[in-house]
Amino acid sequence: MSEIPHDLGGNFRKAMRRLTSAVSVISTMHDGVRHGITVTSVTSVCMTPPSLLFCVNRASRLHDPVIRAGRFCVNILHAHQIDIADAFSGRTHGPDRFLCGEWASDDDELPYLIPAQASIFCETDAISSYGTHSIVIGKVNHVAVRGQVAPLLYQDGQYTVGLGDGVDWVVPVG
């Protein structure tokens, strides 16, 4: 067994920077106000029932509204939607975030990004706390898929693009 490193937190951060993740915006509506945040922590849970999870810091402005709303939309971003990722990661605050990109609302007023690669509409099914974060599991009740697969990815502190048709490498962008 190898020795435990002295800087476990720093080494863990370095290791996670090597993990490439798709970039999404989680959106919700609570008390008549739209809320959203950029995340890279979305993953599928299972197909029966169709479900996914994302993690959100309990100190985040989105945390309480998304927990209280009981529903959310995962908007998977295209490679060219860096401006939207930036706006929802803190560059822009409050409702002004929704001025970036073309947004609409479903019949229940849940906001979604019209030109997202996919919008996955969920009802909150379970919430678990771990460390500084909440793990939110959503049961999928509607999905809209658009365009070819060309995701915005995040790796080593920067945006990259996914593999498109005829491309066999990843190129840093931005």
PDB file of C-alpha atoms in Angstrom:
ATOM      1  CA  MET A   1       0.000   0.000   0.000  1.00  0.00           C
ATOM      2  CA  SER A   2       1.360   3.435  -0.902  1.00  0.00           C
ATOM      3  CA  GLU A   3       1.803   6.228   1.571  1.00  0.00           C
ATOM      4  CA  ILE A   4      -1.034   8.729   2.036  1.00  0.00           C
ATOM      5  CA  PRO A   5       0.027  12.063   0.508  1.00  0.00           C
ATOM      6  CA  HIS A   6       0.464  15.025   2.849  1.00  0.00           C
ATOM      7  CA  ASP A   7      -1.618  17.285   0.613  1.00  0.00           C
ATOM      8  CA  LEU A   8      -4.627  15.051   0.018  1.00  0.00           C
ATOM      9  CA  GLY A   9      -6.940  17.978  -0.865  1.00  0.00           C
ATOM     10  CA  GLY A  10      -4.498  19.474  -3.361  1.00  0.00           C
ATOM     11  CA  ASN A  11      -3.732  16.141  -4.965  1.00  0.00           C
ATOM     12  CA  PHE A  12      -7.430  15.265  -5.156  1.00  0.00           C
ATOM     13  CA  ARG A  13      -8.074  18.598  -6.910  1.00  0.00           C
ATOM     14  CA  LYS A  14      -5.258  17.851  -9.388  1.00  0.00           C
ATOM     15  CA  ALA A  15      -6.727  14.415 -10.071  1.00  0.00           C
ATOM     16  CA  MET A  16     -10.234  15.807 -10.656  1.00  0.00           C
ATOM     17  CA  ARG A  17      -8.841  18.377 -13.136  1.00  0.00           C
ATOM     18  CA  ARG A  18      -7.949  15.388 -15.302  1.00  0.00           C
ATOM     19  CA  LEU A  19     -11.581  14.234 -15.383  1.00  0.00           C
ATOM     20  CA  THR A  20     -13.373  15.700 -18.396  1.00  0.00           C
ATOM     21  CA  SER A  21     -17.032  16.548 -17.761  1.00  0.00           C
ATOM     22  CA  ALA A  22     -19.916  17.804 -19.846  1.00  0.00           C
ATOM     23  CA  VAL A  23     -21.102  21.309 -18.985  1.00  0.00           C
ATOM     24  CA  SER A  24     -24.777  21.840 -18.166  1.00  0.00           C
ATOM     25  CA  VAL A  25     -26.948  24.555 -16.690  1.00  0.00           C
ATOM     26  CA  ILE A  26     -29.437  23.501 -14.024  1.00  0.00           C
ATOM     27  CA  SER A  27     -32.500  25.765 -14.100  1.00  0.00           C
ATOM     28  CA  THR A  28     -35.536  25.999 -11.865  1.00  0.00           C
ATOM     29  CA  MET A  29     -38.390  28.298 -10.878  1.00  0.00           C
ATOM     30  CA  HIS A  30     -39.205  29.026  -7.248  1.00  0.00           C
ATOM     31  CA  ASP A  31     -41.628  31.641  -5.901  1.00  0.00           C
ATOM     32  CA  GLY A  32     -41.919  33.236  -9.340  1.00  0.00           C
ATOM     33  CA  VAL A  33     -38.149  33.696  -9.745  1.00  0.00           C
ATOM     34  CA  ARG A  34     -35.958  31.808 -12.245  1.00  0.00           C
ATOM     35  CA  HIS A  35     -32.697  30.395 -10.891  1.00  0.00           C
ATOM     36  CA  GLY A  36     -29.801  28.646 -12.620  1.00  0.00           C
ATOM     37  CA  ILE A  37     -26.227  27.477 -12.174  1.00  0.00           C
ATOM     38  CA  THR A  38     -23.503  25.929 -14.340  1.00  0.00           C
ATOM     39  CA  VAL A  39     -22.510  22.418 -13.270  1.00  0.00           C
ATOM     40  CA  THR A  40     -20.257  19.587 -14.404  1.00  0.00           C
ATOM     41  CA  SER A  41     -21.619  17.091 -11.892  1.00  0.00           C
ATOM     42  CA  VAL A  42     -24.529  15.576 -13.849  1.00  0.00           C
ATOM     43  CA  THR A  43     -24.691  11.816 -14.352  1.00  0.00           C
ATOM     44  CA  SER A  44     -27.367   9.269 -15.163  1.00  0.00           C
ATOM     45  CA  VAL A  45     -28.538   7.026 -12.338  1.00  0.00           C
ATOM     46  CA  CYS A  46     -30.690   4.398 -14.070  1.00  0.00           C
ATOM     47  CA  MET A  47     -33.151   3.781 -16.896  1.00  0.00           C
ATOM     48  CA  THR A  48     -35.928   2.294 -14.770  1.00  0.00           C
ATOM     49  CA  PRO A  49     -37.085   4.784 -13.787  1.00  0.00           C
ATOM     50  CA  PRO A  50     -35.179   7.222 -16.004  1.00  0.00           C
ATOM     51  CA  SER A  51     -33.232   9.329 -13.519  1.00  0.00           C
ATOM     52  CA  LEU A  52     -30.133  11.436 -13.092  1.00  0.00           C
ATOM     53  CA  LEU A  53     -28.288  13.251 -10.362  1.00  0.00           C
ATOM     54  CA  PHE A  54     -26.310  16.424  -9.902  1.00  0.00           C
ATOM     55  CA  CYS A  55     -24.398  17.819  -6.970  1.00  0.00           C
ATOM     56  CA  VAL A  56     -24.791  21.361  -5.676  1.00  0.00           C
ATOM     57  CA  ASN A  57     -22.893  23.157  -2.934  1.00  0.00           C
ATOM     58  CA  ARG A  58     -25.193  24.013  -0.040  1.00  0.00           C
ATOM     59  CA  ALA A  59     -23.666  27.537  -0.031  1.00  0.00           C
ATOM     60  CA  SER A  60     -24.721  28.053  -3.682  1.00  0.00           C
ATOM     61  CA  ARG A  61     -27.520  30.500  -4.468  1.00  0.00           C
ATOM     62  CA  LEU A  62     -29.270  27.737  -6.445  1.00  0.00           C
ATOM     63  CA  HIS A  63     -29.273  25.225  -3.590  1.00  0.00           C
ATOM     64  CA  ASP A  64     -32.323  26.317  -1.617  1.00  0.00           C
ATOM     65  CA  PRO A  65     -34.500  27.293  -4.605  1.00  0.00           C
ATOM     66  CA  VAL A  66     -33.898  23.989  -6.421  1.00  0.00           C
ATOM     67  CA  ILE A  67     -34.567  21.995  -3.249  1.00  0.00           C
ATOM     68  CA  ARG A  68     -37.758  23.925  -2.482  1.00  0.00           C
ATOM     69  CA  ALA A  69     -39.047  23.937  -6.081  1.00  0.00           C
ATOM     70  CA  GLY A  70     -38.982  20.155  -6.282  1.00  0.00           C
ATOM     71  CA  ARG A  71     -38.257  20.253 -10.004  1.00  0.00           C
ATOM     72  CA  PHE A  72     -35.463  21.306 -12.297  1.00  0.00           C
ATOM     73  CA  CYS A  73     -34.211  21.143 -15.862  1.00  0.00           C
ATOM     74  CA  VAL A  74     -30.750  19.979 -16.925  1.00  0.00           C
ATOM     75  CA  ASN A  75     -29.717  21.916 -20.041  1.00  0.00           C
ATOM     76  CA  ILE A  76     -26.743  20.197 -21.715  1.00  0.00           C
ATOM     77  CA  LEU A  77     -24.699  22.864 -23.493  1.00  0.00           C
ATOM     78  CA  HIS A  78     -23.309  22.872 -27.042  1.00  0.00           C
ATOM     79  CA  ALA A  79     -19.602  23.538 -27.590  1.00  0.00           C
ATOM     80  CA  HIS A  80     -20.344  27.100 -28.773  1.00  0.00           C
ATOM     81  CA  GLN A  81     -22.345  28.061 -25.641  1.00  0.00           C
ATOM     82  CA  ILE A  82     -19.413  29.159 -23.459  1.00  0.00           C
ATOM     83  CA  ASP A  83     -21.079  32.543 -22.873  1.00  0.00           C
ATOM     84  CA  ILE A  84     -24.055  30.799 -21.258  1.00  0.00           C
ATOM     85  CA  ALA A  85     -21.796  28.600 -19.118  1.00  0.00           C
ATOM     86  CA  ASP A  86     -19.908  31.693 -17.967  1.00  0.00           C
ATOM     87  CA  ALA A  87     -23.072  33.674 -17.229  1.00  0.00           C
ATOM     88  CA  PHE A  88     -24.462  30.914 -15.010  1.00  0.00           C
ATOM     89  CA  SER A  89     -21.138  30.198 -13.306  1.00  0.00           C
ATOM     90  CA  GLY A  90     -21.115  33.591 -11.612  1.00  0.00           C
ATOM     91  CA  ARG A  91     -20.084  36.146 -14.233  1.00  0.00           C
ATOM     92  CA  THR A  92     -23.685  37.401 -14.218  1.00  0.00           C
ATOM     93  CA  HIS A  93     -25.965  37.497 -11.191  1.00  0.00           C
ATOM     94  CA  GLY A  94     -29.648  36.924 -10.497  1.00  0.00           C
ATOM     95  CA  PRO A  95     -32.294  37.065 -13.204  1.00  0.00           C
ATOM     96  CA  ASP A  96     -29.861  38.773 -15.618  1.00  0.00           C
ATOM     97  CA  ARG A  97     -28.324  35.331 -16.218  1.00  0.00           C
ATOM     98  CA  PHE A  98     -31.382  34.459 -18.276  1.00  0.00           C
ATOM     99  CA  LEU A  99     -30.656  37.333 -20.689  1.00  0.00           C
ATOM    100  CA  CYS A 100     -27.830  35.169 -22.051  1.00  0.00           C
ATOM    101  CA  GLY A 101     -29.204  32.573 -24.453  1.00  0.00           C
ATOM    102  CA  GLU A 102     -32.715  31.905 -25.672  1.00  0.00           C
ATOM    103  CA  TRP A 103     -34.886  30.734 -22.767  1.00  0.00           C
ATOM    104  CA  ALA A 104     -38.494  29.573 -22.597  1.00  0.00           C
ATOM    105  CA  SER A 105     -40.699  28.024 -19.917  1.00  0.00           C
ATOM    106  CA  ASP A 106     -42.713  24.830 -19.968  1.00  0.00           C
ATOM    107  CA  ASP A 107     -46.370  24.655 -18.907  1.00  0.00           C
ATOM    108  CA  ASP A 108     -45.278  24.670 -15.242  1.00  0.00           C
ATOM    109  CA  GLU A 109     -43.040  27.740 -15.791  1.00  0.00           C
ATOM    110  CA  LEU A 110     -39.843  25.666 -15.523  1.00  0.00           C
ATOM    111  CA  PRO A 111     -37.179  27.531 -17.555  1.00  0.00           C
ATOM    112  CA  TYR A 112     -35.225  25.688 -20.234  1.00  0.00           C
ATOM    113  CA  LEU A 113     -32.628  26.681 -22.813  1.00  0.00           C
ATOM    114  CA  ILE A 114     -34.244  26.354 -26.256  1.00  0.00           C
ATOM    115  CA  PRO A 115     -31.012  25.686 -28.221  1.00  0.00           C
ATOM    116  CA  ALA A 116     -29.425  23.341 -25.648  1.00  0.00           C
ATOM    117  CA  GLN A 117     -28.160  19.986 -26.949  1.00  0.00           C
ATOM    118  CA  ALA A 118     -30.742  18.440 -24.669  1.00  0.00           C
ATOM    119  CA  SER A 119     -33.105  19.651 -21.971  1.00  0.00           C
ATOM    120  CA  ILE A 120     -34.008  17.057 -19.359  1.00  0.00           C
ATOM    121  CA  PHE A 121     -37.001  17.949 -17.190  1.00  0.00           C
ATOM    122  CA  CYS A 122     -37.029  16.319 -13.760  1.00  0.00           C
ATOM    123  CA  GLU A 123     -38.999  16.062 -10.547  1.00  0.00           C
ATOM    124  CA  THR A 124     -36.806  15.859  -7.454  1.00  0.00           C
ATOM    125  CA  ASP A 125     -37.002  12.287  -6.176  1.00  0.00           C
ATOM    126  CA  ALA A 126     -34.308  12.155  -3.468  1.00  0.00           C
ATOM    127  CA  ILE A 127     -31.786  14.441  -1.793  1.00  0.00           C
ATOM    128  CA  SER A 128     -28.755  13.336   0.164  1.00  0.00           C
ATOM    129  CA  SER A 129     -26.180  15.474   1.951  1.00  0.00           C
ATOM    130  CA  TYR A 130     -22.478  14.745   1.806  1.00  0.00           C
ATOM    131  CA  GLY A 131     -19.779  17.108   3.013  1.00  0.00           C
ATOM    132  CA  THR A 132     -20.473  20.591   1.649  1.00  0.00           C
ATOM    133  CA  HIS A 133     -22.882  19.413  -1.056  1.00  0.00           C
ATOM    134  CA  SER A 134     -26.343  18.023  -1.650  1.00  0.00           C
ATOM    135  CA  ILE A 135     -26.782  15.195  -4.129  1.00  0.00           C
ATOM    136  CA  VAL A 136     -30.067  15.761  -5.939  1.00  0.00           C
ATOM    137  CA  ILE A 137     -31.655  12.818  -7.752  1.00  0.00           C
ATOM    138  CA  GLY A 138     -34.298  13.666 -10.298  1.00  0.00           C
ATOM    139  CA  LYS A 139     -36.853  11.415 -11.935  1.00  0.00           C
ATOM    140  CA  VAL A 140     -36.995  12.349 -15.624  1.00  0.00           C
ATOM    141  CA  ASN A 141     -40.463  13.201 -16.907  1.00  0.00           C
ATOM    142  CA  HIS A 142     -39.666  14.832 -20.274  1.00  0.00           C
ATOM    143  CA  VAL A 143     -36.658  15.152 -22.597  1.00  0.00           C
ATOM    144  CA  ALA A 144     -36.025  17.398 -25.607  1.00  0.00           C
ATOM    145  CA  VAL A 145     -33.003  16.462 -27.753  1.00  0.00           C
ATOM    146  CA  ARG A 146     -31.719  18.822 -30.453  1.00  0.00           C
ATOM    147  CA  GLY A 147     -28.966  18.845 -33.074  1.00  0.00           C
ATOM    148  CA  GLN A 148     -25.828  16.807 -33.442  1.00  0.00           C
ATOM    149  CA  VAL A 149     -23.658  15.729 -30.534  1.00  0.00           C
ATOM    150  CA  ALA A 150     -21.148  18.529 -29.924  1.00  0.00           C
ATOM    151  CA  PRO A 151     -20.923  19.061 -26.157  1.00  0.00           C
ATOM    152  CA  LEU A 152     -19.167  21.766 -24.239  1.00  0.00           C
ATOM    153  CA  LEU A 153     -16.686  20.022 -21.960  1.00  0.00           C
ATOM    154  CA  TYR A 154     -14.623  21.149 -18.985  1.00  0.00           C
ATOM    155  CA  GLN A 155     -11.172  19.785 -18.188  1.00  0.00           C
ATOM    156  CA  ASP A 156      -8.162  21.117 -16.295  1.00  0.00           C
ATOM    157  CA  GLY A 157      -9.857  24.431 -15.515  1.00  0.00           C
ATOM    158  CA  GLN A 158     -10.804  25.252 -19.109  1.00  0.00           C
ATOM    159  CA  TYR A 159     -13.502  24.587 -21.668  1.00  0.00           C
ATOM    160  CA  THR A 160     -12.876  22.084 -24.450  1.00  0.00           C
ATOM    161  CA  VAL A 161     -15.060  20.736 -27.227  1.00  0.00           C
ATOM    162  CA  GLY A 162     -16.220  17.181 -27.722  1.00  0.00           C
ATOM    163  CA  LEU A 163     -15.498  14.927 -30.619  1.00  0.00           C
ATOM    164  CA  GLY A 164     -17.583  15.899 -33.627  1.00  0.00           C
ATOM    165  CA  ASP A 165     -18.089  14.077 -36.897  1.00  0.00           C
ATOM    166  CA  GLY A 166     -14.690  13.335 -38.437  1.00  0.00           C
ATOM    167  CA  VAL A 167     -12.749  14.698 -35.442  1.00  0.00           C
ATOM    168  CA  ASP A 168     -10.561  12.323 -33.483  1.00  0.00           C
ATOM    169  CA  TRP A 169      -9.101  14.737 -30.897  1.00  0.00           C
ATOM    170  CA  VAL A 170     -10.224  17.330 -28.368  1.00  0.00           C
ATOM    171  CA  VAL A 171      -9.231  20.977 -28.795  1.00  0.00           C
ATOM    172  CA  PRO A 172      -9.099  23.515 -25.936  1.00  0.00           C
ATOM    173  CA  VAL A 173     -11.320  26.541 -26.585  1.00  0.00           C
ATOM    174  CA  GLY A 174     -11.577  29.988 -25.028  1.00  0.00           C
TER     175      GLY A 174
END
